C-alpha atoms as one frame of an Amber mdcrd trajectory, in Angstrom:
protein
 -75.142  69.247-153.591 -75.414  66.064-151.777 -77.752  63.422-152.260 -77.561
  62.761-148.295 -79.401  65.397-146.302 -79.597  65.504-142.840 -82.588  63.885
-142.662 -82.112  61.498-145.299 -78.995  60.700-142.789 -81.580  60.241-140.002
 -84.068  58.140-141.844 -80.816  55.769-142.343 -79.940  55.455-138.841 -83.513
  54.574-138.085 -84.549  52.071-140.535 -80.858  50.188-140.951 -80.839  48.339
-137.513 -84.302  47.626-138.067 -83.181  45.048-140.656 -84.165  46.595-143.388
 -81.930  45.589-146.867 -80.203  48.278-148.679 -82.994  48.155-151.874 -85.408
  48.927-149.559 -84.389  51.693-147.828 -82.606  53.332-151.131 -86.631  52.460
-152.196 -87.976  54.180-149.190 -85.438  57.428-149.318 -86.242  58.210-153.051
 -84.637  60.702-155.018 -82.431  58.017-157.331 -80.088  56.446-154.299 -79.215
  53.168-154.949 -78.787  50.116-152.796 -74.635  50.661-153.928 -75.115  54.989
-151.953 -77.079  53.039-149.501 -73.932  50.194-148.286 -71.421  53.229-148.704
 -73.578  55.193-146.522 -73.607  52.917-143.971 -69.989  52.073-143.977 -68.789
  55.549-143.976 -71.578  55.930-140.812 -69.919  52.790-139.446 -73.557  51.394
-138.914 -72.719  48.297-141.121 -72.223  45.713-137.820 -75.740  44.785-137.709
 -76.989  41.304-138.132 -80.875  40.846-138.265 -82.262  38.540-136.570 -83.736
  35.562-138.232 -80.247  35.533-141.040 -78.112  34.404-139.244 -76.780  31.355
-140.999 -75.368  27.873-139.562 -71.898  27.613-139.352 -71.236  30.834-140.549
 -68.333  32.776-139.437 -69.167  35.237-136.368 -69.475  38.276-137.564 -67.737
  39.912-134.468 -64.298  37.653-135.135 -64.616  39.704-139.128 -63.493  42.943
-137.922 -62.173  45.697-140.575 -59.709  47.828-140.096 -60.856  51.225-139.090
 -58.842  53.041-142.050 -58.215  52.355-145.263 -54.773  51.458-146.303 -54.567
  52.000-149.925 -55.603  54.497-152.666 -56.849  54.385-156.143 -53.516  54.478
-157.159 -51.675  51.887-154.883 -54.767  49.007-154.590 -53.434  45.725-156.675
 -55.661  43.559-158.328 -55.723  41.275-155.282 -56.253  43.772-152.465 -60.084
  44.664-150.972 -61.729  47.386-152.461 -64.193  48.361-149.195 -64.197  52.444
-149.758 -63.774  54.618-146.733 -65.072  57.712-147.018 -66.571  59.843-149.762
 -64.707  59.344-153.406 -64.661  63.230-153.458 -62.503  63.692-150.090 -58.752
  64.381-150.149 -58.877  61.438-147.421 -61.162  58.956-149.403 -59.162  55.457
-149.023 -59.672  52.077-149.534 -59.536  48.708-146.863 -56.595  47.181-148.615
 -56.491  43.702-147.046 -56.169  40.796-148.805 -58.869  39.848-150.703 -60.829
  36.653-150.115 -64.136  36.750-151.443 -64.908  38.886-154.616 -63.724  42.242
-154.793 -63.419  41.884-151.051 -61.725  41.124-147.770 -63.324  38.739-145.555
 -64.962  40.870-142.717 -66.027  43.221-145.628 -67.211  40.048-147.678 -69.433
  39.228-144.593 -71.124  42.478-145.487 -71.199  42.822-148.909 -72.274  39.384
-150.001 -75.844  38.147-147.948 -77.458  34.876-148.949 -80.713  35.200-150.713
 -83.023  33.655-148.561 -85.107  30.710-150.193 -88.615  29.713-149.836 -90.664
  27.118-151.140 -92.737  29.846-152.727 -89.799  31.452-154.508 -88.465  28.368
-155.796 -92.070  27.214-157.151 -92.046  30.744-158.702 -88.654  29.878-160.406
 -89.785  26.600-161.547 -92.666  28.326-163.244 -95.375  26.410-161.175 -98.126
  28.412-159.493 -99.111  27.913-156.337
């Protein structure tokens, strides 16, 4: 039985392009998903173009110009070391695939990179935290 029910599906769709992170929603869904069945989720839903606003950063690269391919290319068996590991589809499907393109960043091509990897965001608060200093 799957973990993603219908309305589990639709609670997704709802809070994602609200800006929500991943921990949070796998937080708010319950039942043991984790932030990891949270990112597949969306990229198998294709939902994952969304940018918040507010984290966007300087000079970053737009987002739009990162575009994946729509299918992956390669298969447990015929990824190398060097090739992006962005799954398509559900590990359990006869049609489950991987992106394939070069990686640049991690484990990762750079469109999927874009997605994967998000800045922390820093505050004076967190830092002090950090530091051990209350404030």
């Amino acid at each position: 039985m799957s973990a993603w029910t219908q309305d589990r599906i639709n609670q997704l769709k709802r809070l994602w392009p609200e800006g929500r992170s991943a921990e949070v929603i796998a937080r708010e869904l319950g039942g043991g998903l984790s932030r990891n069945a949270v990112l597949s989720k969306v990229a198998r839903l294709g939902l994952s173009g969304r940018r918040p606003a507010g984290h966007a950063r300087p000079g970053a690269q737009d987002h739009a110009t990162l575009t994946p391919p729509p299918d992956g290319v390669a298969t447990i068996l015929s990824v190398r070391r060097l090739d992006c590991r962005w799954p398509y589809g559900d590990p359990g499907d006869a049609d489950f695939s991987l992106c394939g393109r070069p990686s640049e960043r991690g484990a990762f091509c750079a469109a999927h990179a874009a997605i994967a990897y998000r800045p922390t965001p820093v505050s004076v608060e967190s830092l002090m935290h950090l530091a051990g200093v209350s404030t």
